[in-house]
CSV table of C-alpha atoms (C1' of nucleotides) and ligand atoms in Angstrom, one decimal:
chain,number,residue,atom,x,y,z
A,187,MET,CA,16.1,-21.9,35.6
A,188,TYR,CA,15.9,-18.5,37.6
A,189,LEU,CA,17.1,-16.8,34.5
A,190,LYS,CA,14.6,-18.7,32.5
A,191,ALA,CA,12.1,-17.7,34.6
A,192,MET,CA,13.0,-14.1,34.8
A,193,ALA,CA,12.7,-14.5,30.7
A,194,GLU,CA,9.4,-15.9,31.0
A,195,LEU,CA,7.7,-14.0,33.3
A,196,SER,CA,8.8,-10.3,32.8
A,197,ASN,CA,7.8,-8.4,30.0
A,198,HIS,CA,10.5,-6.2,30.0
A,199,GLU,CA,9.4,-4.7,33.9
A,200,ALA,CA,11.3,-5.9,37.1
A,201,VAL,CA,9.8,-8.9,38.1
A,202,ALA,CA,8.6,-9.6,41.7
A,203,THR,CA,10.9,-12.1,43.7
A,204,ALA,CA,7.4,-13.6,45.1
A,205,ARG,CA,6.2,-14.1,41.0
A,206,LEU,CA,10.1,-16.0,40.8
A,207,ALA,CA,9.5,-18.1,43.5
A,208,GLU,CA,5.6,-19.2,42.8
A,209,HIS,CA,7.1,-20.2,38.6
A,210,LEU,CA,9.8,-22.2,40.6
A,211,ASN,CA,8.0,-24.2,43.4
A,212,VAL,CA,10.3,-22.4,46.0
A,213,THR,CA,9.7,-20.3,49.2
A,214,PRO,CA,10.5,-16.6,48.6
A,215,VAL,CA,13.2,-17.0,51.2
A,216,SER,CA,14.6,-19.7,48.8
A,217,ALA,CA,13.8,-17.2,45.5
A,218,ASN,CA,15.3,-13.7,47.5
A,219,GLU,CA,18.3,-16.2,48.4
A,220,MET,CA,19.0,-17.0,44.7
A,221,VAL,CA,18.2,-13.6,43.3
A,222,ARG,CA,21.1,-12.7,45.8
A,223,ARG,CA,23.1,-15.2,45.0
A,224,LEU,CA,23.0,-14.0,40.6
A,225,SER,CA,22.4,-10.4,41.0
A,226,ASP,CA,26.2,-11.0,43.3
A,227,GLN,CA,27.3,-13.0,40.0
A,228,GLY,CA,25.6,-9.7,38.1
A,229,LEU,CA,23.2,-11.3,36.5
A,230,MET,CA,20.0,-9.7,37.8
A,231,ILE,CA,19.4,-6.7,39.7
A,232,HIS,CA,17.7,-6.8,42.8
A,233,THR,CA,15.9,-3.2,43.5
A,234,PRO,CA,14.4,-4.1,46.7
A,235,TYR,CA,10.2,-4.5,47.6
A,236,LYS,CA,11.2,-3.1,43.7
A,237,GLY,CA,11.9,-6.3,41.8
A,238,VAL,CA,14.3,-8.2,39.9
A,239,THR,CA,15.4,-6.9,36.1
A,240,LEU,CA,18.0,-8.5,34.4
A,241,THR,CA,21.2,-7.3,33.2
A,242,GLU,CA,22.5,-7.5,29.7
A,243,LYS,CA,24.5,-10.6,30.6
A,244,GLY,CA,21.6,-12.3,32.5
A,245,ARG,CA,19.6,-11.9,29.3
A,246,THR,CA,21.8,-12.8,26.7
A,247,ILE,CA,22.6,-16.3,28.8
A,248,ALA,CA,18.4,-16.4,29.5
A,249,SER,CA,17.8,-16.2,25.7
A,250,ASN,CA,20.4,-19.3,25.4
A,251,VAL,CA,18.4,-21.3,27.4
A,252,ILE,CA,15.4,-20.4,26.5
A,253,ARG,CA,16.7,-21.4,22.7
A,254,ARG,CA,17.9,-25.0,23.8
A,255,GLN,CA,14.5,-25.4,25.7
A,256,ARG,CA,12.5,-24.7,22.6
A,257,LEU,CA,14.1,-26.4,20.7
A,258,TRP,CA,13.9,-29.0,22.3
A,259,GLU,CA,10.3,-28.8,22.5
A,260,CYS,CA,10.0,-28.5,18.5
A,261,PHE,CA,12.6,-32.3,18.8
A,262,LEU,CA,10.7,-34.0,21.3
A,263,TYR,CA,7.1,-33.3,19.5
A,264,ASP,CA,7.7,-33.6,16.0
A,265,TYR,CA,10.1,-35.7,16.0
A,266,LEU,CA,9.8,-37.7,19.3
A,267,LYS,CA,5.7,-37.4,19.1
A,268,ILE,CA,5.5,-36.6,22.4
A,269,GLU,CA,2.6,-35.7,24.4
A,270,TRP,CA,2.3,-31.3,23.6
A,271,ALA,CA,1.2,-30.7,27.5
A,272,ARG,CA,4.4,-32.8,28.6
A,273,LEU,CA,7.1,-31.3,26.3
A,274,TYR,CA,7.9,-28.2,28.2
A,275,GLU,CA,8.7,-30.3,31.5
A,276,MET,CA,10.9,-32.7,28.9
A,277,ALA,CA,12.4,-30.0,27.3
A,278,CYS,CA,13.1,-28.1,30.4
A,279,SER,CA,15.2,-31.5,32.0
A,280,LEU,CA,17.0,-31.4,28.6
A,281,GLU,CA,18.2,-28.3,28.4
A,282,HIS,CA,19.8,-28.2,31.3
A,283,ALA,CA,22.4,-30.9,29.7
A,284,THR,CA,22.7,-29.6,27.1
A,285,ALA,CA,26.6,-27.9,25.1
A,286,PRO,CA,26.3,-25.5,22.6
A,287,GLU,CA,27.3,-27.9,19.8
A,288,VAL,CA,24.2,-29.4,20.4
A,289,THR,CA,22.4,-27.0,21.0
A,290,GLU,CA,23.7,-25.8,17.1
A,291,ALA,CA,23.7,-28.8,15.3
A,292,LEU,CA,19.5,-29.6,16.7
A,293,ALA,CA,18.8,-26.3,15.3
A,294,VAL,CA,20.4,-27.2,11.8
A,295,PHE,CA,18.7,-30.8,12.1
A,296,LEU,CA,15.8,-29.4,12.8
A,297,GLY,CA,15.6,-26.1,10.0
A,298,HIS,CA,16.1,-23.1,12.6
A,299,PRO,CA,12.6,-23.4,13.3
A,300,THR,CA,11.1,-19.8,14.6
A,301,VAL,CA,8.7,-21.0,17.7
A,302,CYS,CA,8.0,-23.7,19.9
A,303,PRO,CA,5.0,-25.4,19.4
A,304,ARG,CA,3.3,-23.6,22.1
A,305,GLY,CA,3.7,-21.0,19.1
A,306,ASN,CA,6.6,-19.1,21.4
A,307,PRO,CA,9.7,-17.4,19.6
A,308,ILE,CA,13.2,-19.1,19.7
A,309,PRO,CA,15.7,-16.9,20.3
A,310,GLU,CA,18.7,-16.5,18.0
A,311,ALA,CA,22.2,-17.9,18.9
A,312,ASP,CA,22.5,-14.5,19.4
A,313,GLY,CA,20.5,-13.8,21.8
A,314,SER,CA,18.2,-11.8,19.7
A,315,PHE,CA,14.6,-12.7,19.6
A,316,THR,CA,11.3,-11.2,18.5
A,317,PRO,CA,9.1,-11.0,21.5
A,318,LEU,CA,5.2,-11.4,21.4
A,319,ASN,CA,3.0,-9.2,20.7
A,320,GLY,CA,-0.1,-10.4,21.2
A,321,THR,CA,-3.0,-9.8,23.7
A,322,THR,CA,-3.1,-12.1,26.6
A,323,LEU,CA,-6.7,-13.3,25.7
A,324,ASN,CA,-8.3,-11.4,29.4
A,325,ALA,CA,-7.9,-8.6,27.6
A,326,ILE,CA,-10.4,-9.5,24.9
A,327,THR,CA,-13.5,-7.4,24.5
A,328,VAL,CA,-17.0,-9.8,24.1
A,329,GLY,CA,-17.3,-10.7,20.7
A,330,GLU,CA,-14.1,-10.1,19.2
A,331,THR,CA,-13.0,-12.9,17.6
A,332,VAL,CA,-9.5,-13.4,17.6
A,333,THR,CA,-6.4,-16.9,16.7
A,334,VAL,CA,-4.6,-18.0,19.5
A,335,GLN,CA,-1.0,-17.0,19.0
A,336,ALA,CA,1.0,-18.7,21.8
A,337,ILE,CA,0.2,-20.6,25.0
A,338,ASN,CA,2.6,-19.0,27.5
A,339,ALA,CA,2.3,-21.4,30.2
A,340,THR,CA,4.5,-24.1,31.4
A,341,ALA,CA,3.5,-25.8,34.0
A,342,THR,CA,1.9,-29.9,33.2
A,343,ASP,CA,-1.7,-29.4,34.6
A,344,VAL,CA,-2.3,-26.2,32.9
A,345,LEU,CA,-1.4,-27.4,29.3
A,346,GLN,CA,-3.1,-30.2,30.1
A,347,TYR,CA,-6.1,-28.2,30.8
A,348,LEU,CA,-5.5,-26.0,28.0
A,349,TYR,CA,-4.9,-29.1,25.2
A,350,GLU,CA,-8.2,-30.5,26.7
A,351,ARG,CA,-10.0,-28.0,25.7
A,352,ARG,CA,-8.6,-27.7,21.9
A,353,VAL,CA,-7.3,-24.5,23.2
A,354,LEU,CA,-3.8,-24.4,21.1
A,355,PRO,CA,-1.9,-22.0,18.5
A,356,GLY,CA,-3.4,-21.6,15.9
A,357,CYS,CA,-6.8,-22.3,16.8
A,358,THR,CA,-9.2,-19.8,16.2
A,359,LEU,CA,-12.0,-19.1,19.2
A,360,THR,CA,-14.9,-16.1,19.6
A,361,VAL,CA,-15.3,-14.5,23.4
A,362,ILE,CA,-19.2,-15.0,23.9
A,363,GLU,CA,-19.4,-13.8,28.1
A,364,ALA,CA,-17.3,-12.7,30.4
A,365,ALA,CA,-18.8,-13.3,33.8
A,366,PRO,CA,-18.7,-9.8,35.6
A,367,LEU,CA,-16.4,-9.1,39.3
A,368,GLN,CA,-13.3,-11.3,37.5
A,369,GLY,CA,-15.1,-14.1,36.5
A,370,PRO,CA,-14.5,-17.0,34.1
A,371,LEU,CA,-14.8,-16.0,30.4
A,372,THR,CA,-16.3,-18.5,27.7
A,373,LEU,CA,-15.4,-18.9,24.6
A,374,LYS,CA,-16.3,-21.1,21.5
A,375,ILE,CA,-14.1,-22.9,19.8
A,376,ASN,CA,-14.5,-25.1,17.0
A,377,GLU,CA,-18.4,-24.7,17.5
A,378,LYS,CA,-18.0,-26.5,20.8
A,379,GLU,CA,-18.7,-23.7,23.6
A,380,ILE,CA,-16.6,-23.9,26.6
A,381,VAL,CA,-15.7,-21.7,30.3
A,382,LEU,CA,-12.1,-21.1,31.5
A,383,GLY,CA,-11.3,-19.2,34.2
A,384,LEU,CA,-9.0,-15.0,34.1
A,385,SER,CA,-6.2,-16.6,35.0
A,386,LEU,CA,-5.7,-19.6,33.0
A,387,ALA,CA,-6.6,-16.3,30.0
A,388,LYS,CA,-4.2,-14.7,31.2
A,389,PHE,CA,-1.3,-17.6,29.3
A,390,VAL,CA,-2.9,-17.2,26.1
A,391,ILE,CA,-1.5,-15.0,23.7
A,392,THR,CA,-3.9,-14.0,20.8
A,393,LYS,CA,-3.5,-11.8,17.3
A,394,PRO,CA,-6.6,-10.6,15.4
A,395,ASN,CA,-8.2,-13.0,13.4
A,396,PRO,CA,-6.8,-13.1,9.9
A,397,THR,CA,-10.1,-13.6,8.1
A,398,GLU,CA,-10.7,-10.8,9.5
B,88,MET,CA,26.4,-42.6,37.4
B,89,TYR,CA,27.6,-45.3,40.0
B,90,LEU,CA,25.1,-48.3,38.7
B,91,LYS,CA,26.4,-46.9,34.9
B,92,ALA,CA,29.8,-47.6,36.1
B,93,MET,CA,29.9,-51.1,37.5
B,94,ALA,CA,27.7,-52.1,34.1
B,95,GLU,CA,31.0,-50.8,32.1
B,96,LEU,CA,33.8,-52.0,34.1
B,97,SER,CA,32.2,-55.4,35.5
B,98,ASN,CA,32.2,-58.8,32.8
B,99,HIS,CA,30.2,-60.3,35.4
B,100,GLU,CA,32.9,-60.2,37.8
B,101,ALA,CA,33.3,-57.8,41.4
B,102,VAL,CA,34.6,-54.6,40.6
B,103,ALA,CA,37.2,-52.8,43.0
B,104,THR,CA,36.0,-49.8,44.8
B,105,ALA,CA,39.3,-48.3,43.4
B,106,ARG,CA,38.5,-49.4,39.9
B,107,LEU,CA,35.2,-46.9,40.3
B,108,ALA,CA,36.5,-44.3,41.9
B,109,GLU,CA,39.2,-43.9,39.0
B,110,HIS,CA,36.5,-44.5,36.9
B,111,LEU,CA,34.2,-41.8,37.6
B,112,ASN,CA,36.9,-39.1,38.9
B,113,VAL,CA,35.7,-39.4,42.7
B,114,THR,CA,38.6,-40.0,45.4
B,115,PRO,CA,38.3,-43.8,46.8
B,116,VAL,CA,36.9,-42.8,50.1
B,117,SER,CA,34.0,-41.2,48.0
B,118,ALA,CA,33.8,-43.7,46.0
B,119,ASN,CA,33.2,-46.0,49.1
B,120,GLU,CA,30.9,-43.9,50.8
B,121,MET,CA,28.6,-43.6,48.0
B,122,VAL,CA,29.1,-47.4,47.6
B,123,ARG,CA,27.6,-48.1,51.4
B,124,ARG,CA,24.6,-46.0,50.0
B,125,LEU,CA,23.7,-47.9,46.7
B,126,SER,CA,24.0,-51.5,48.8
B,127,ASP,CA,21.6,-49.4,51.5
B,128,GLN,CA,19.4,-49.2,48.4
B,129,GLY,CA,19.6,-52.7,47.7
B,130,LEU,CA,21.0,-51.7,44.3
B,131,MET,CA,24.5,-53.1,44.7
B,132,ILE,CA,26.9,-55.6,47.2
B,133,HIS,CA,30.0,-54.8,48.4
B,134,THR,CA,32.2,-57.5,50.0
B,135,PRO,CA,34.7,-56.1,52.2
B,136,TYR,CA,38.2,-56.2,50.3
B,137,LYS,CA,36.4,-58.1,47.2
B,138,GLY,CA,34.8,-55.9,45.2
B,139,VAL,CA,31.0,-54.7,44.5
B,140,THR,CA,28.8,-56.8,42.6
B,141,LEU,CA,25.3,-55.4,41.8
B,142,THR,CA,22.2,-56.5,42.4
B,143,GLU,CA,19.0,-57.8,40.0
B,144,LYS,CA,17.3,-54.7,40.2
B,145,GLY,CA,20.4,-52.6,40.3
B,146,ARG,CA,21.4,-54.3,37.1
B,147,THR,CA,18.4,-53.4,35.4
B,148,ILE,CA,18.2,-49.7,36.8
B,149,ALA,CA,21.7,-49.9,35.2
B,150,SER,CA,20.9,-51.7,32.0
B,151,ASN,CA,18.2,-49.0,31.1
B,152,VAL,CA,20.8,-46.3,31.7
B,153,ILE,CA,23.1,-47.7,29.3
B,154,ARG,CA,20.1,-48.0,27.4
B,155,ARG,CA,19.3,-44.2,27.3
B,156,GLN,CA,22.8,-42.8,27.0
B,157,ARG,CA,23.6,-45.5,23.8
B,158,LEU,CA,20.4,-44.2,22.1
B,159,TRP,CA,21.4,-40.9,22.5
B,160,GLU,CA,25.2,-41.2,21.2
B,161,CYS,CA,23.2,-43.1,17.9
B,162,PHE,CA,20.8,-39.7,17.3
B,163,LEU,CA,23.6,-37.1,18.2
B,164,TYR,CA,25.9,-39.2,15.9
B,165,ASP,CA,23.9,-39.8,12.9
B,166,TYR,CA,21.9,-36.8,12.9
B,167,LEU,CA,23.5,-34.2,15.2
B,168,LYS,CA,26.8,-34.8,13.5
B,169,ILE,CA,28.4,-34.3,16.5
B,170,GLU,CA,32.3,-35.6,16.6
B,171,TRP,CA,32.3,-39.0,17.5
B,172,ALA,CA,35.0,-38.4,20.6
B,173,ARG,CA,32.7,-36.4,22.1
B,174,LEU,CA,29.2,-38.4,21.8
B,175,TYR,CA,29.6,-40.0,25.0
B,176,GLU,CA,30.0,-37.2,27.3
B,177,MET,CA,27.1,-35.7,25.6
B,178,ALA,CA,25.0,-38.3,25.7
B,179,CYS,CA,26.5,-38.4,29.3
B,180,SER,CA,24.9,-35.7,30.6
B,181,LEU,CA,21.3,-36.2,28.0
B,182,GLU,CA,21.1,-39.6,30.2
B,183,HIS,CA,20.1,-38.0,33.3
B,184,ALA,CA,17.5,-35.7,32.1
B,185,THR,CA,15.5,-38.3,29.8
B,186,ALA,CA,12.8,-39.6,31.2
B,187,PRO,CA,11.1,-43.0,29.8
B,188,GLU,CA,8.4,-41.8,27.8
B,189,VAL,CA,11.8,-39.6,25.3
B,190,THR,CA,13.9,-43.4,25.8
B,191,GLU,CA,11.4,-45.2,24.0
B,192,ALA,CA,10.4,-42.3,21.8
B,193,LEU,CA,13.9,-42.0,20.9
B,194,ALA,CA,14.4,-45.8,20.3
B,195,VAL,CA,11.1,-46.2,17.7
B,196,PHE,CA,12.9,-42.8,15.7
B,197,LEU,CA,15.7,-44.3,15.5
B,198,GLY,CA,14.7,-47.0,14.6
B,199,HIS,CA,15.7,-49.6,17.6
B,200,PRO,CA,19.2,-49.8,16.4
B,201,THR,CA,21.2,-52.5,18.6
B,202,VAL,CA,24.4,-50.9,19.0
B,203,CYS,CA,26.0,-47.7,19.6
B,204,PRO,CA,28.7,-45.5,17.3
B,205,ARG,CA,31.2,-47.0,19.8
B,206,GLY,CA,30.1,-50.4,18.6
B,207,ASN,CA,28.8,-51.3,22.2
B,208,PRO,CA,25.6,-52.8,22.4
B,209,ILE,CA,22.1,-51.3,23.6
B,210,PRO,CA,20.1,-53.3,25.5
B,211,GLU,CA,16.3,-54.0,25.1
B,212,ALA,CA,13.9,-52.1,27.3
B,213,ASP,CA,13.5,-54.7,29.8
B,214,GLY,CA,17.0,-55.0,30.5
B,215,SER,CA,18.2,-57.4,28.5
B,216,PHE,CA,21.3,-56.8,26.4
B,217,THR,CA,23.9,-59.6,25.1
B,218,PRO,CA,27.4,-58.4,25.9
B,219,LEU,CA,30.4,-58.2,23.6
B,220,ASN,CA,32.2,-61.3,23.1
B,221,GLY,CA,35.3,-60.3,21.3
B,222,THR,CA,38.3,-60.1,22.7
B,223,THR,CA,40.3,-57.2,23.8
B,224,LEU,CA,43.5,-56.1,21.0
B,225,ASN,CA,45.8,-56.8,24.3
B,226,ALA,CA,45.4,-60.3,23.8
B,227,ILE,CA,45.9,-60.6,20.1
B,228,THR,CA,48.9,-62.5,19.4
B,229,VAL,CA,51.3,-61.0,17.4
B,230,GLY,CA,50.7,-61.3,13.2
B,231,GLU,CA,47.0,-62.4,14.1
B,232,THR,CA,44.3,-59.2,12.0
B,233,VAL,CA,41.5,-58.7,13.3
B,234,THR,CA,38.5,-56.7,13.1
B,235,VAL,CA,37.8,-53.7,15.6
B,236,GLN,CA,34.2,-54.6,17.3
B,237,ALA,CA,34.1,-51.8,19.7
B,238,ILE,CA,35.8,-49.4,21.8
B,239,ASN,CA,35.2,-49.9,25.5
B,240,ALA,CA,36.5,-46.2,26.7
B,241,THR,CA,34.5,-43.2,27.9
B,242,ALA,CA,36.6,-41.1,28.1
B,243,THR,CA,36.7,-37.9,25.4
B,244,ASP,CA,40.8,-38.1,25.7
B,245,VAL,CA,41.0,-41.4,25.2
B,246,LEU,CA,38.4,-41.9,22.8
B,247,GLN,CA,40.1,-38.6,20.9
B,248,TYR,CA,43.3,-40.1,20.9
B,249,LEU,CA,41.9,-43.6,19.0
B,250,TYR,CA,39.5,-41.5,16.7
B,251,GLU,CA,43.2,-39.8,15.5
B,252,ARG,CA,44.4,-42.8,15.0
B,253,ARG,CA,41.6,-44.4,13.3
B,254,VAL,CA,41.3,-47.0,15.4
B,255,LEU,CA,37.2,-47.2,15.1
B,256,PRO,CA,34.5,-49.9,15.3
B,257,GLY,CA,34.4,-51.7,11.9
B,258,CYS,CA,38.2,-51.2,11.0
B,259,THR,CA,40.7,-53.8,10.2
B,260,LEU,CA,43.9,-53.8,11.9
B,261,THR,CA,47.0,-56.5,12.2
B,262,VAL,CA,48.9,-56.3,15.2
B,263,ILE,CA,52.8,-55.6,13.7
B,264,GLU,CA,54.6,-56.3,17.1
B,265,ALA,CA,54.1,-56.7,20.9
B,266,ALA,CA,57.1,-54.8,22.7
B,267,PRO,CA,58.4,-57.1,25.0
B,268,LEU,CA,57.7,-56.0,29.0
B,269,GLN,CA,54.5,-54.5,28.8
B,270,GLY,CA,55.3,-52.5,26.1
B,271,PRO,CA,53.3,-50.6,23.0
B,272,LEU,CA,51.7,-52.6,20.1
B,273,THR,CA,53.0,-51.7,16.7
B,274,LEU,CA,49.3,-52.0,14.6
B,275,LYS,CA,48.7,-52.2,10.8
B,276,ILE,CA,45.2,-50.0,10.1
B,277,ASN,CA,45.2,-49.0,6.5
B,278,GLU,CA,48.5,-49.5,5.4
B,279,LYS,CA,49.6,-47.2,8.2
B,280,GLU,CA,51.7,-48.4,10.7
B,281,ILE,CA,50.9,-46.8,14.3
B,282,VAL,CA,52.0,-47.3,17.7
B,283,LEU,CA,49.2,-48.2,20.6
B,284,GLY,CA,50.3,-48.5,24.6
B,285,LEU,CA,48.4,-52.0,26.4
B,286,SER,CA,46.5,-49.7,28.7
B,287,LEU,CA,44.8,-48.0,25.5
B,288,ALA,CA,44.5,-51.3,23.8
B,289,LYS,CA,42.3,-52.9,26.8
B,290,PHE,CA,39.5,-50.4,25.2
B,291,VAL,CA,39.2,-52.2,22.0
B,292,ILE,CA,37.1,-55.1,21.4
B,293,THR,CA,38.3,-57.0,18.6
B,294,LYS,CA,37.1,-60.0,16.6
B,295,PRO,CA,38.1,-62.2,14.2
B,296,ASN,CA,38.8,-60.8,10.7
B,297,PRO,CA,35.3,-62.0,9.1
B,298,THR,CA,37.8,-62.5,5.7
B,299,GLU,CA,40.5,-64.3,6.8
C,35,DT,C1',-2.7,8.3,58.6
C,36,DG,C1',-2.5,4.1,60.1
C,37,DA,C1',-3.3,-0.5,60.0
C,38,DA,C1',-2.7,-4.7,56.9
C,39,DA,C1',-0.1,-7.0,53.1
C,40,DT,C1',3.7,-7.7,51.0
C,41,DA,C1',8.8,-8.3,50.8
C,42,DA,C1',13.0,-8.3,52.9
C,43,DT,C1',16.7,-10.8,56.0
C,44,DA,C1',18.3,-12.8,59.9
C,45,DA,C1',19.5,-17.2,62.1
C,46,DG,C1',19.8,-21.8,62.0
C,47,DG,C1',18.7,-26.7,59.1
C,48,DT,C1',18.8,-30.2,56.0
C,49,DT,C1',20.6,-33.5,52.4
C,50,DT,C1',23.7,-35.1,48.7
C,51,DG,C1',27.8,-36.1,47.2
C,52,DC,C1',32.0,-34.1,47.4
C,53,DC,C1',36.8,-33.7,49.8
C,54,DT,C1',41.0,-34.2,53.3
C,55,DT,C1',43.0,-36.7,56.8
C,56,DA,C1',44.2,-40.5,60.1
C,57,DT,C1',43.6,-45.2,61.7
C,58,DA,C1',42.7,-49.8,61.0
C,59,DA,C1',41.8,-54.1,58.4
C,60,DT,C1',43.3,-57.4,55.2
C,61,DT,C1',45.6,-58.8,50.9
C,62,DA,C1',50.5,-59.2,48.8
C,63,DT,C1',55.2,-59.9,48.4
C,64,DC,C1',59.9,-60.7,48.8
D,98,DG,C1',56.1,-63.9,58.5
D,99,DA,C1',57.2,-59.5,58.2
D,100,DT,C1',57.1,-55.7,55.5
D,101,DA,C1',54.5,-52.9,52.2
D,102,DA,C1',50.3,-51.8,49.1
D,103,DT,C1',45.7,-51.5,49.2
D,104,DT,C1',41.1,-51.2,50.8
D,105,DA,C1',38.0,-49.5,54.2
D,106,DT,C1',36.5,-46.9,58.2
D,107,DA,C1',36.0,-42.7,61.2
D,108,DA,C1',35.3,-37.9,61.7
D,109,DG,C1',35.4,-33.3,60.7
D,110,DG,C1',34.5,-30.6,56.3
D,111,DC,C1',33.0,-27.6,52.9
D,112,DA,C1',29.3,-26.1,49.4
D,113,DA,C1',25.0,-25.7,47.1
D,114,DA,C1',20.2,-24.9,47.0
D,115,DC,C1',16.7,-25.4,49.6
D,116,DC,C1',13.8,-25.2,53.9
D,117,DT,C1',11.4,-23.1,58.7
D,118,DT,C1',10.5,-19.6,61.6
D,119,DA,C1',11.3,-14.7,63.2
D,120,DT,C1',11.8,-10.0,62.8
D,121,DT,C1',11.7,-5.8,60.2
D,122,DA,C1',11.7,-3.3,56.6
D,123,DT,C1',8.3,-0.9,53.3
D,124,DT,C1',4.2,0.0,50.1
D,125,DT,C1',-0.8,-0.4,50.5
D,126,DC,C1',-5.3,1.5,51.3
D,127,DA,C1',-9.4,2.3,53.8
E,411,LIG,MN1,15.1,-26.6,33.2
E,412,LIG,MN1,25.8,-39.7,32.9
E,413,LIG,MN1,22.3,-19.2,57.5
E,414,LIG,MN1,30.8,-37.5,58.7
DNA sequence: TGAAATAATAAGGTTTGCCTTATAATTATC
DNA sequence: GATAATTATAAGGCAAACCTTATTATTTCA
């Protein structure tokens, strides 16, 4: 879980232990303890006051965890019709209980999908994968129209909130207004206007609208 | 796990804590401790020196665990082509991580199967199920020909051993000889003769051969 | 540059599910 | 009916992954 959290949080730069604690719903002290244990195992490197980075070994394991996680998300969504917002949490439980044989057989069964239902890439069996190159929605200029590439959130309530507003991978939206003082964005999706706080907008990865 | 073990071991009579310990690969003392905890929770009843029984509540939970377990076995076998002997262990891990929504969606996806690949019945969502009515192979008279209804084993090595000798649900076999002093059985399966120890034969549930 | 905020450590605790070793109670067997 | 085997309980421990409450170190910023 820590390794996965690391991979989920980091875009190659170091992750603050406080962010890890937050993401994993654990106290900062607990996160620190765990970081120490994983560092001792050679899976991450902790530079005090700077943050945590994965080692090669750690990154490989993390990739495999994410692979399992996202393959399950695909299965749960495409075959079991589990509701979109709960895919992450359910796949997250299954992931821990998945043997390598099952992971690979699942990949074959699913036809080697390359993205999960949240739009995030699925690492290859060898751990390699192309990270998303999109821009987070909070960084989009007012007036621009973009397509949602992925939702980077994992918390069910966040996913549920975005789902209800139809902010989903593949949808096209226009940034109508950005309130001052880091205020919320007003977006147009499917001819409807919605308001989205900046912290939520950070979870939305966008790419330039292909029709433009 | 204890509840499932109970359900797997008991044919309605009490189960000795020593059997539980054995089945779960745990010391008798640990099994006793756990039995106490589960009794405190009202899931089982322990009559010292007599054995353990499930309460209604315990039986319902156990049925659900078994349902999840066997549905996963079906999925792993039919769709992921996992090897027969490892189905139990892999489904056993997944089972712990399976939410009720996933269980039911899986049942729908699989078309509500009634038996698992080992031939054991899959309980309904309400916990009800018809236990097997067959005779264990060790109790079959020499000369009789029977059909294997189910394999009641859970340990991978036992399942592997039976698989290699093609003692599988649906197969037909004849008891050629029973060695004296609780010695092994000689069986004829697919025109081949094999020898099977009595303790292994206990795992094989048979029914009268339909062609006779 | 000196507080205030943030991050790290230290110390001690809890829970769960195991373990060993020892003793006591019951049941089975000769 | 005595002895042996089985079963149960008592007592003390361990490891993992959490927790709280302090204390200390570093960084940030007014
Ligand atoms: Mn997980
Ligand atoms: Mn299990
Ligand atoms: Mn400590
Ligand atoms: Mn104790």
